[in-house]
């Protein structure tokens, strides 16, 4: 939560960072979580703000 | 001596900038550094830049080559340094002297650094003379003439305005400058832009003395015998081991080679490094010949006060005073030199 | 008796009697507005010790260098130094019984490092970091010199809130200008009493780890802030020592403000009974991330 807020504070899209509790028995949930995250990041494009911006 | 009025100065710079990029001291918040100038940008005439101009010849980061890997094959693309002509405007004589010291490193002794050389060759230098030193300035101790211009193509001269104040740095914006050419390149520029110049006769501003001195008499003889002296442990105790002094020093030139990979592509780059950092002398096998602050601190000051002189006959310092002003714990080279002089001979580490 | 004289008396006595091996305080530097840390081991050297308006450096980080040596160290502590020491003891970097602390309530110090930026030392007022000090009095000491002072009650999160209220693009613009000035000298890291790792992740040398190039400034400064989250004692040394005036402390303040909001109000390095907010778990902790 702190990292997400800090990224937001620095003007970096907080959607790039995700922490989620997924148990080892929840394969589908894990796959869905990663797919969603990957789709969100793809939509945002490459992250040049955190590195390589200058 | 020709003069150029403050009103025409901006137009002169604009005219120069049409021919080639003009690099001048500008502000980001309180930090003054040399940046490409464009119309509307305010040039900082009053005080010297915090970031020394060495990054114009030895950039903080510089890509040397790129590579691409496909299977077992690879391709390498060399990146040439940008050698397009440019004007470096408004550097001070201390920093100009630092560039002459760096020249000895990168352009002599059988080794020519081609990237450095091409940047150096294609830069027209317009130096801005100083007449009022700050309380942290001691360039005159290092043989720098704040009113000189050795190595410059053109010299901007502060004119006597009859206004003095202690520690107020040098130029008020809106003042007129004298201007003189020192090289054919400089003369060519003056000739081309003579419309901006007038023959108004004014005297250069009187030169005020530096209050601070780096007195290194005796240091030279003492230092070679002081490698194991207890002074290094004592002095370095206060040092934080950060890189403020080395990165702000106009004469520190150490660099590192690092690489970056993205997928099957990558590049190798050269970047500033600091002898004050613990990984600076770290060997691949894990051994570090300078394991503590003591050795690293000793190396920095021996380099400044001894090693460089052994090779090139001068001290590796210009008296710009940046380390004096910005070291978080005020461990500056004048203090270190003084302590070396005070030190009793032959106090060895126990 | 002047504070400087009292410090010298204590130092002389402690060193002569062998109670401590060394005494850490301040001495006068090169210029009138330079006061700089000094390490005294001989009773005959105590005259070097001084106390004036420029003793701004937080001395607590130096103690880490001596934590494995025998013998006691004495040092003078302001509020911020003492909080650094509490935090370092909590991090098991220091042992309380090896320290003798001379507490001095602090009215706020002048910052000589701003001199080069401003050009005139008469402009130096108790500045920067001291303006948002919440604990001017030492929180841990053995001997107290002088009277306790009242803390200035100012809103220390004012600028943090101003930045929060910008939109995401404005925030990025603000920080990209700040990050652009970072020269990666690591002074902010080296001075910080919460940065106590003997070997920093930044001193590793591997391709694709963390380069020294300015393109990774944002990554460096944000990671540094997260590494000290919950342990930052708000001494503001990071921002003070930054040669280019990057508002490093605003990142720490943002984290402190968020920790206070999420896990309850707390001040790091004040109270030994308070454990690190990020090193404990309560069933009612917020879990918005789920």
XYZ file of C-alpha atoms in Angstrom:
694
model
C 0.000 0.000 0.000
C 2.867 2.331 0.816
C 4.627 1.631 -2.453
C 1.461 2.192 -4.439
C 0.865 5.506 -2.721
C 4.494 6.543 -3.155
C 4.413 5.765 -6.885
C 1.225 7.758 -7.207
C 2.897 10.609 -5.301
C 5.803 10.588 -7.745
C 3.448 10.765 -10.711
C 3.894 7.123 -11.764
C 0.734 5.169 -12.650
C -0.086 3.110 -9.526
C -1.731 0.439 -11.697
C 1.750 -0.819 -12.495
C 2.166 -2.216 -9.026
C 0.058 -4.997 -7.547
C 0.176 -6.996 -4.331
C -2.358 -9.778 -3.991
C -2.774 -12.755 -1.747
C -3.091 -15.894 -3.873
C -2.758 -19.305 -2.313
C -0.918 -22.095 -4.107
C -4.228 -23.921 -4.532
C -5.766 -21.020 -6.427
C -4.220 -21.575 -9.865
C -6.998 -19.933 -11.790
C -7.002 -16.867 -9.549
C -3.261 -16.500 -10.067
C -3.589 -16.772 -13.845
C -6.445 -14.265 -13.906
C -4.558 -11.842 -11.679
C -1.488 -11.872 -13.879
C -3.533 -11.595 -17.082
C -5.359 -8.593 -15.707
C -2.125 -6.952 -14.593
C -0.460 -7.660 -17.938
C -3.433 -6.188 -19.816
C -3.403 -3.078 -17.606
C 0.321 -2.552 -18.134
C 0.064 -3.123 -21.880
C -2.598 -0.460 -22.041
C -0.321 1.950 -20.198
C 2.652 1.276 -22.475
C 6.313 1.037 -21.518
C 7.247 2.547 -18.178
C 9.802 5.229 -18.887
C 9.067 7.251 -15.785
C 10.684 4.954 -13.277
C 13.783 4.340 -15.328
C 15.218 5.683 -18.554
C 13.160 8.879 -18.532
C 16.060 11.289 -18.347
C 38.907 46.144 -26.121
C 35.424 46.101 -27.582
C 32.398 46.289 -25.329
C 28.994 44.734 -25.584
C 26.051 46.289 -23.805
C 23.752 44.180 -21.691
C 20.881 45.039 -24.036
C 22.708 43.628 -27.035
C 24.123 40.635 -25.132
C 20.941 38.598 -25.509
C 20.787 39.389 -29.198
C 24.424 38.403 -29.596
C 23.733 35.070 -27.920
C 20.639 34.554 -30.030
C 22.682 35.183 -33.158
C 25.316 32.693 -31.979
C 22.640 30.140 -31.157
C 21.382 30.313 -34.731
C 24.754 29.054 -35.938
C 25.409 26.389 -33.346
C 24.157 25.271 -29.945
C 25.106 27.609 -27.101
C 25.736 25.921 -23.747
C 25.330 28.355 -20.867
C 24.843 28.336 -17.093
C 21.136 28.188 -16.240
C 19.149 27.439 -13.126
C 16.941 24.547 -12.076
C 15.674 25.758 -8.690
C 18.879 26.879 -6.925
C 21.142 24.553 -8.902
C 23.090 26.162 -11.708
C 24.456 23.897 -14.411
C 25.514 24.205 -18.045
C 22.605 23.487 -20.372
C 21.789 24.070 -24.024
C 20.460 27.610 -24.185
C 17.323 28.559 -26.031
C 15.624 31.928 -26.430
C 13.919 33.069 -23.260
C 16.199 31.138 -20.914
C 17.834 33.255 -18.273
C 21.603 32.952 -18.065
C 23.123 32.954 -14.592
C 25.821 35.625 -14.770
C 26.222 36.267 -11.074
C 27.754 33.145 -9.648
C 29.608 30.167 -10.916
C 27.690 26.984 -11.674
C 27.323 24.376 -8.969
C 27.704 21.552 -11.471
C 31.125 21.961 -13.109
C 31.337 22.078 -16.893
C 33.374 18.857 -17.065
C 30.213 16.969 -18.072
C 30.349 18.740 -21.443
C 33.553 16.888 -22.258
C 33.171 13.881 -19.997
C 29.409 13.390 -19.782
C 27.969 11.824 -16.650
C 26.745 9.067 -18.917
C 27.786 8.231 -22.457
C 26.791 5.208 -24.546
C 29.851 3.658 -26.195
C 28.330 0.851 -28.221
C 25.085 -0.999 -28.687
C 24.686 -4.684 -29.341
C 22.065 -7.057 -30.529
C 22.074 -10.784 -30.007
C 20.310 -13.347 -32.154
C 21.030 -16.935 -31.262
C 24.799 -17.394 -31.305
C 25.364 -14.339 -33.500
C 25.692 -10.795 -32.406
C 26.025 -7.377 -33.912
C 27.869 -4.457 -32.434
C 27.221 -0.862 -33.349
C 29.743 1.728 -32.256
C 28.360 5.052 -31.148
C 30.456 8.033 -32.122
C 30.570 11.031 -29.858
C 28.600 14.020 -31.032
C 31.217 16.302 -32.555
C 28.997 19.038 -33.905
C 30.339 22.513 -33.172
C 29.017 24.361 -30.151
C 29.726 27.349 -27.956
C 30.420 27.038 -24.262
C 29.504 30.396 -22.800
C 30.160 31.810 -19.364
C 32.596 29.396 -17.780
C 35.022 30.780 -15.216
C 38.780 30.639 -15.315
C 38.931 28.043 -12.539
C 36.783 25.693 -14.591
C 38.661 26.510 -17.769
C 41.839 25.534 -15.947
C 40.179 22.249 -14.963
C 39.587 21.477 -18.625
C 43.271 22.068 -19.346
C 44.083 19.620 -16.550
C 41.653 17.071 -17.993
C 43.259 17.528 -21.411
C 46.476 16.140 -19.972
C 44.630 13.033 -18.868
C 42.618 12.396 -22.000
C 44.809 13.837 -24.731
C 48.434 13.155 -23.767
C 50.774 10.325 -22.770
C 50.150 8.008 -25.715
C 46.479 7.846 -25.004
C 43.900 9.901 -26.821
C 40.315 9.535 -25.782
C 38.578 10.056 -29.105
C 35.178 10.958 -27.678
C 36.721 13.534 -25.372
C 38.888 14.841 -28.163
C 36.080 15.387 -30.631
C 33.968 17.217 -28.078
C 36.925 19.296 -27.019
C 37.970 20.213 -30.540
C 34.576 21.413 -31.612
C 33.750 23.616 -28.667
C 34.252 27.354 -28.799
C 34.915 28.575 -25.280
C 33.830 32.001 -24.060
C 35.208 32.554 -20.596
C 33.697 34.986 -18.112
C 36.271 36.755 -15.993
C 35.817 37.080 -12.241
C 36.800 40.062 -10.179
C 35.181 39.354 -6.817
C 35.864 35.959 -5.280
C 33.458 34.207 -2.913
C 34.654 33.334 0.573
C 35.078 29.745 -0.668
C 37.272 30.688 -3.641
C 41.038 30.076 -3.639
C 41.879 29.753 -7.324
C 44.824 32.150 -7.103
C 46.665 29.636 -4.886
C 46.549 27.162 -7.754
C 48.036 29.511 -10.307
C 44.680 30.341 -11.859
C 44.252 33.933 -12.936
C 40.570 34.772 -12.379
C 41.054 37.475 -14.986
C 42.950 35.281 -17.395
C 41.666 33.364 -20.334
C 44.208 30.666 -21.108
C 42.511 28.134 -23.317
C 39.563 30.369 -24.215
C 38.578 31.643 -27.630
C 36.819 34.709 -26.314
C 36.960 36.510 -22.997
C 34.133 38.437 -21.385
C 35.446 41.130 -19.074
C 33.556 42.668 -16.220
C 33.719 46.440 -16.470
C 34.222 48.842 -13.628
C 30.818 49.990 -12.438
C 32.075 51.510 -9.237
C 29.897 49.170 -7.164
C 31.502 46.749 -4.714
C 30.196 44.576 -1.967
C 31.863 41.877 0.006
C 30.932 38.374 -1.052
C 28.335 39.516 -3.543
C 29.374 37.563 -6.541
C 30.631 39.458 -9.482
C 28.135 40.424 -12.113
C 24.774 42.064 -11.967
C 22.634 41.061 -14.884
C 22.140 44.128 -16.952
C 25.755 45.155 -16.880
C 27.935 45.751 -19.874
C 30.854 43.502 -20.680
C 34.145 43.993 -22.384
C 34.941 41.330 -24.963
C 38.275 40.200 -26.397
C 39.308 37.469 -28.791
C 42.171 35.172 -27.848
C 42.227 32.847 -30.855
C 41.542 33.142 -34.592
C 38.285 31.287 -33.959
C 37.309 33.937 -31.456
C 38.294 36.742 -33.806
C 36.162 35.252 -36.511
C 33.151 35.272 -34.229
C 33.746 38.875 -33.200
C 34.115 39.953 -36.780
C 30.948 38.229 -37.800
C 28.977 39.858 -35.024
C 30.636 43.257 -34.923
C 27.241 44.956 -35.145
C 26.694 44.128 -31.492
C 29.994 45.633 -30.387
C 30.995 49.175 -29.617
C 34.256 50.938 -28.870
C 33.067 52.484 -25.649
C 36.148 52.875 -23.468
C 35.737 51.485 -19.986
C 38.160 50.069 -17.478
C 37.990 46.464 -16.316
C 36.683 46.106 -12.772
C 39.442 46.006 -10.139
C 40.396 42.536 -9.006
C 39.772 41.616 -5.400
C 41.951 39.065 -3.685
C 40.885 35.641 -2.510
C 40.697 35.471 1.269
C 41.263 31.756 1.288
C 44.476 30.029 0.306
C 45.657 26.534 -0.328
C 49.131 26.680 1.072
C 50.908 23.599 -0.150
C 54.474 24.548 0.617
C 56.091 21.551 2.258
C 53.202 19.253 1.384
C 55.012 17.997 -1.690
C 58.061 16.869 0.247
C 56.067 15.367 3.076
C 53.385 13.420 1.255
C 55.450 10.616 -0.308
C 56.492 9.536 3.193
C 53.013 9.744 4.647
C 51.265 6.790 3.062
C 50.966 4.954 6.375
C 50.551 8.056 8.503
C 47.853 8.087 11.160
C 46.502 11.335 9.726
C 44.434 9.472 7.137
C 42.466 7.565 9.734
C 41.948 10.752 11.751
C 40.830 12.878 8.835
C 38.649 10.272 7.179
C 36.745 9.556 10.384
C 34.585 12.580 9.702
C 34.121 11.765 6.013
C 30.713 10.366 5.102
C 32.108 8.507 2.118
C 29.669 10.162 -0.269
C 30.539 11.446 -3.714
C 29.700 15.147 -3.343
C 33.337 16.252 -3.553
C 34.228 14.059 -6.505
C 31.089 14.732 -8.532
C 31.201 18.482 -7.973
C 34.961 18.643 -8.494
C 35.756 20.052 -11.941
C 38.943 17.983 -12.093
C 37.791 14.547 -10.867
C 37.483 12.399 -13.941
C 37.115 8.786 -12.781
C 34.607 6.755 -14.681
C 33.052 3.338 -14.706
C 31.884 1.110 -17.532
C 28.465 -0.381 -17.107
C 26.016 -2.234 -19.275
C 22.294 -2.534 -19.737
C 20.266 -5.277 -21.349
C 16.727 -5.149 -22.604
C 15.702 -8.490 -24.050
C 18.204 -9.326 -26.778
C 19.523 -5.797 -27.072
C 21.771 -3.832 -24.864
C 24.406 -1.198 -24.618
C 27.609 -0.464 -22.817
C 28.076 2.972 -21.332
C 30.657 5.047 -19.558
C 29.518 6.955 -16.488
C 31.051 9.029 -13.728
C 32.347 7.082 -10.780
C 33.810 8.179 -7.484
C 36.885 6.869 -5.700
C 34.982 7.507 -2.472
C 32.555 4.648 -3.196
C 33.184 1.197 -1.781
C 32.635 -0.589 -5.093
C 35.124 1.606 -6.931
C 38.096 -0.699 -6.354
C 36.089 -3.870 -5.853
C 37.708 -6.698 -7.818
C 35.792 -9.382 -9.630
C 36.999 -11.970 -7.156
C 35.633 -10.010 -4.211
C 38.878 -8.478 -2.963
C 38.901 -4.747 -2.300
C 42.331 -3.125 -1.988
C 40.720 -0.002 -0.518
C 38.341 -1.605 1.934
C 37.604 1.341 4.219
C 37.049 5.068 4.146
C 40.637 5.574 5.253
C 42.180 4.130 2.095
C 39.635 5.752 -0.183
C 40.036 9.153 1.438
C 43.816 8.884 1.308
C 43.707 7.996 -2.345
C 41.563 10.993 -3.258
C 43.847 13.486 -1.592
C 47.066 11.835 -2.696
C 45.737 11.974 -6.235
C 44.918 15.675 -5.904
C 48.069 16.708 -4.078
C 50.678 14.202 -5.151
C 50.012 11.634 -7.898
C 48.836 14.064 -10.534
C 51.770 16.335 -9.860
C 54.231 13.492 -10.186
C 52.917 12.892 -13.698
C 51.957 16.321 -14.927
C 53.668 18.800 -12.639
C 50.547 20.469 -11.254
C 47.994 19.953 -8.523
C 44.690 18.416 -9.533
C 42.677 21.251 -8.046
C 41.549 24.606 -9.372
C 40.431 26.341 -6.181
C 36.824 26.619 -7.325
C 35.682 25.975 -3.763
C 32.814 23.633 -4.574
C 34.010 20.955 -2.143
C 34.408 23.648 0.489
C 30.885 24.866 0.000
C 29.123 21.563 -0.421
C 30.896 18.859 1.584
C 28.249 17.926 4.172
C 30.926 17.916 6.877
C 33.225 20.614 5.470
C 36.159 18.345 4.722
C 37.791 20.414 2.041
C 41.158 20.283 0.362
C 42.513 23.446 2.022
C 41.771 21.905 5.413
C 43.390 18.617 4.448
C 46.509 20.372 3.130
C 46.758 22.332 6.351
C 46.487 19.179 8.458
C 49.146 17.475 6.359
C 51.475 20.363 7.040
C 50.756 20.297 10.760
C 51.205 16.530 10.989
C 54.273 15.243 12.750
C 56.424 13.137 10.512
C 56.452 9.389 10.939
C 53.353 8.778 13.013
C 52.521 5.364 11.720
C 49.328 3.476 11.972
C 49.524 1.236 15.030
C 28.474 28.726 32.075
C 28.406 28.594 28.282
C 27.347 25.334 26.658
C 30.724 24.983 24.906
C 32.542 25.175 28.235
C 30.250 22.656 29.859
C 30.798 20.255 26.958
C 34.583 20.648 27.332
C 34.410 20.046 31.068
C 32.417 16.848 30.663
C 34.656 15.681 27.826
C 37.818 16.360 29.807
C 36.532 14.555 32.870
C 35.276 11.531 30.946
C 38.472 11.164 28.922
C 40.773 11.713 31.899
C 38.944 9.201 34.033
C 38.875 6.755 31.172
C 35.099 6.495 31.283
C 34.960 6.893 27.520
C 37.424 6.173 24.753
C 36.380 9.037 22.567
C 34.142 12.066 22.589
C 32.226 13.140 19.505
C 31.158 16.755 19.216
C 31.706 19.744 16.964
C 34.675 21.951 16.212
C 35.009 25.140 14.199
C 35.723 24.577 10.512
C 37.476 26.604 7.866
C 34.942 29.408 7.591
C 32.985 31.194 10.337
C 29.790 29.374 9.402
C 31.370 25.933 9.312
C 30.953 23.759 12.394
C 31.984 20.236 11.778
C 32.053 16.881 13.596
C 35.167 16.167 15.625
C 36.436 13.025 17.341
C 38.392 13.728 20.513
C 40.439 11.009 22.184
C 42.951 13.062 24.218
C 41.904 15.180 27.209
C 44.330 17.833 25.967
C 42.295 18.271 22.796
C 38.968 19.187 24.387
C 39.505 22.888 23.684
C 38.577 22.147 20.104
C 34.998 21.366 21.135
C 32.447 24.104 20.531
C 28.713 24.623 20.444
C 27.145 27.272 18.227
C 24.366 27.948 15.724
C 25.909 25.791 12.994
C 26.106 22.388 14.735
C 23.479 21.042 12.367
C 24.957 17.659 11.398
C 23.253 14.584 12.804
C 26.084 12.721 14.537
C 24.293 9.461 15.217
C 25.347 7.719 12.011
C 29.040 7.932 12.969
C 28.442 5.611 15.907
C 27.885 2.684 13.573
C 31.614 2.874 12.722
C 32.534 2.180 16.344
C 29.834 -0.270 17.371
C 32.182 -3.242 17.154
C 35.021 -1.596 19.050
C 35.670 -1.950 22.753
C 35.144 0.983 25.044
C 32.530 3.655 25.343
C 31.855 6.627 23.120
C 30.395 9.881 24.369
C 28.639 12.291 22.077
C 26.554 15.432 22.161
C 22.974 14.928 21.046
C 20.248 17.255 19.876
C 16.722 15.953 19.485
C 17.437 14.560 16.034
C 20.733 12.898 17.022
C 19.053 11.178 19.948
C 16.224 9.881 17.776
C 18.778 8.491 15.349
C 20.460 6.681 18.212
C 17.185 5.229 19.500
C 16.409 3.987 16.014
C 19.887 2.483 15.568
C 19.634 0.743 18.945
C 16.253 -0.639 17.894
C 17.882 -1.886 14.702
C 20.544 -3.625 16.842
C 23.270 -1.472 15.301
C 24.315 0.113 18.597
C 24.467 -0.913 22.228
C 23.109 1.599 24.701
C 25.590 0.615 27.408
C 28.497 1.660 25.195
C 27.199 5.213 24.833
C 27.316 8.265 27.048
C 24.975 10.927 25.726
C 25.202 14.623 26.505
C 21.801 16.022 25.597
C 21.429 19.616 24.430
C 17.983 21.052 23.683
C 18.152 22.657 20.261
C 16.639 25.915 19.045
C 17.197 25.030 15.417
C 20.485 25.288 13.581
C 21.685 27.317 10.629
C 22.500 25.471 7.454
C 25.908 26.429 6.100
C 25.501 24.234 3.010
C 22.958 26.629 1.558
C 25.714 29.216 1.396
C 26.869 28.365 -2.109
C 23.300 28.543 -3.370
C 22.394 31.786 -1.683
C 25.809 33.410 -1.756
C 25.477 35.328 1.488
C 25.731 33.798 4.928
C 23.670 36.525 6.542
C 20.723 34.897 4.800
C 21.188 31.705 6.756
C 18.458 31.407 9.309
C 17.617 28.284 11.258
C 16.519 26.634 8.171
C 15.326 23.789 6.110
C 15.257 20.726 8.206
C 14.905 22.477 11.566
C 11.714 24.254 10.600
C 9.641 21.116 10.796
C 11.355 19.613 13.831
C 8.958 17.881 16.201
C 11.497 16.891 18.858
C 14.001 19.687 19.569
C 14.762 18.138 22.963
C 16.839 14.965 23.201
C 14.642 11.915 23.742
C 17.534 9.906 25.173
C 20.453 11.247 27.224
C 22.556 10.718 30.322
C 23.358 14.349 31.052
C 21.294 17.344 29.960
C 22.893 20.744 29.366
C 20.562 23.744 29.212
C 16.835 24.140 29.501
C 14.313 22.180 27.455
C 12.803 24.160 24.612
C 9.295 24.153 23.173
C 8.790 22.552 19.804
C 7.614 24.732 16.979
C 4.137 23.641 16.146
C 4.099 23.848 12.420
C 2.380 21.687 9.872
C 5.218 19.503 8.673
C 3.163 17.913 5.910
C 2.180 21.172 4.239
C 4.359 20.702 1.173
C 3.544 16.989 1.045
C -0.134 17.875 0.777
C 0.556 20.485 -1.866
C 2.219 17.831 -4.009
C -0.564 15.321 -3.311
C -3.119 17.830 -4.539
C -1.496 18.129 -7.951
C -2.768 15.868 -10.716
C -0.681 12.898 -11.828
C 0.979 14.714 -14.729
C 1.829 17.736 -12.608
C 3.264 15.462 -9.946
C 5.375 13.698 -12.513
C 6.570 17.028 -13.881
C 7.480 18.209 -10.385
C 9.395 15.055 -9.565
C 11.098 14.738 -12.919
C 12.592 18.197 -12.359
C 13.660 17.159 -8.873
C 15.062 13.794 -9.947
C 16.874 15.420 -12.874
C 19.074 17.329 -10.441
C 20.240 14.228 -8.584
C 23.923 13.584 -9.332
C 23.973 10.241 -7.523
C 26.615 11.213 -5.004
C 24.728 9.159 -2.399
C 25.262 11.781 0.301
C 21.604 11.355 1.320
C 22.170 7.655 1.831
C 25.479 7.960 3.643
C 24.324 10.550 6.149
C 21.066 8.793 6.989
C 20.874 7.078 10.404
C 18.166 4.787 9.040
C 20.422 3.646 6.149
C 22.540 1.365 8.272
C 23.205 -1.533 5.892
C 26.915 -2.322 5.853
C 26.669 -3.194 2.205
C 24.129 -1.249 0.182
C 22.196 -2.764 -2.712
C 23.562 0.105 -4.810
C 27.177 -0.923 -4.309
C 26.647 -4.130 -6.237
C 28.165 -4.313 -9.652
C 26.117 -6.400 -12.055
C 24.621 -5.773 -15.459
C 20.961 -4.841 -15.113
C 21.122 -4.428 -11.373
C 21.200 -0.708 -10.716
C 23.308 1.556 -12.900
C 25.015 4.790 -11.959
C 23.380 6.651 -14.814
C 20.925 9.480 -14.185
C 18.262 7.559 -16.102
C 17.838 5.566 -12.910
C 17.537 8.531 -10.585
C 13.828 8.024 -9.980
C 14.402 4.378 -9.259
C 17.196 5.199 -6.824
C 15.399 7.924 -4.892
C 12.100 6.057 -4.622
C 13.799 2.832 -3.565
C 15.870 4.640 -0.973
C 12.732 6.204 0.468
C 10.993 2.820 0.714
C 14.064 1.260 2.348
C 13.872 3.728 5.239
C 10.074 3.750 5.462
C 8.958 3.450 9.066
C 12.493 4.082 10.325
C 13.016 7.645 9.107
C 13.448 9.844 12.162
C 12.778 13.045 10.232
C 16.146 14.632 10.927
C 16.099 15.962 7.362
C 19.815 15.332 6.839
C 19.167 13.742 3.439
C 17.682 16.928 2.052
C 20.227 19.130 3.804
C 23.307 17.393 2.435
C 21.929 17.139 -1.096
C 24.225 19.429 -3.099
C 21.555 20.123 -5.675
C 18.680 20.567 -3.246
C 16.502 17.666 -4.375
C 13.513 17.514 -2.015
C 14.466 14.024 -0.858
C 12.745 14.567 2.462
C 9.352 15.008 0.789
C 9.427 11.349 -0.229
C 10.126 10.353 3.368
C 7.404 12.662 4.629
C 4.895 11.159 2.241
C 5.684 7.701 3.629
C 5.484 8.938 7.222
C 2.164 10.606 6.526
C 0.799 7.422 4.931
C 2.090 5.205 7.732
C 0.400 7.495 10.239
C -2.845 7.331 8.302
C -2.767 3.596 7.747
C -1.238 2.244 10.924
C -1.794 4.990 13.486
C 0.214 8.076 14.485
C 3.789 7.325 15.457
C 7.235 8.880 15.533
C 10.238 6.712 14.739
C 13.149 6.719 17.159
C 11.360 8.272 20.106
C 10.137 5.419 22.233
C 11.813 2.039 22.760
C 8.432 0.399 23.352
C 7.296 1.305 19.864
C 8.136 -1.350 17.303
C 8.608 -0.797 13.600
C 5.171 -0.198 12.066
C 5.969 -2.303 9.005
C 7.320 -5.222 11.028
C 4.133 -6.135 12.817
C 0.771 -7.527 11.874
C -2.652 -6.777 13.292
C -5.841 -8.400 12.138
C -7.424 -4.984 11.691
C -4.644 -3.660 9.452
C -6.048 -2.071 6.300
C -5.950 -4.381 3.273
C -7.093 -2.207 0.391
C -4.726 -3.988 -1.937
C -6.823 -7.171 -1.928
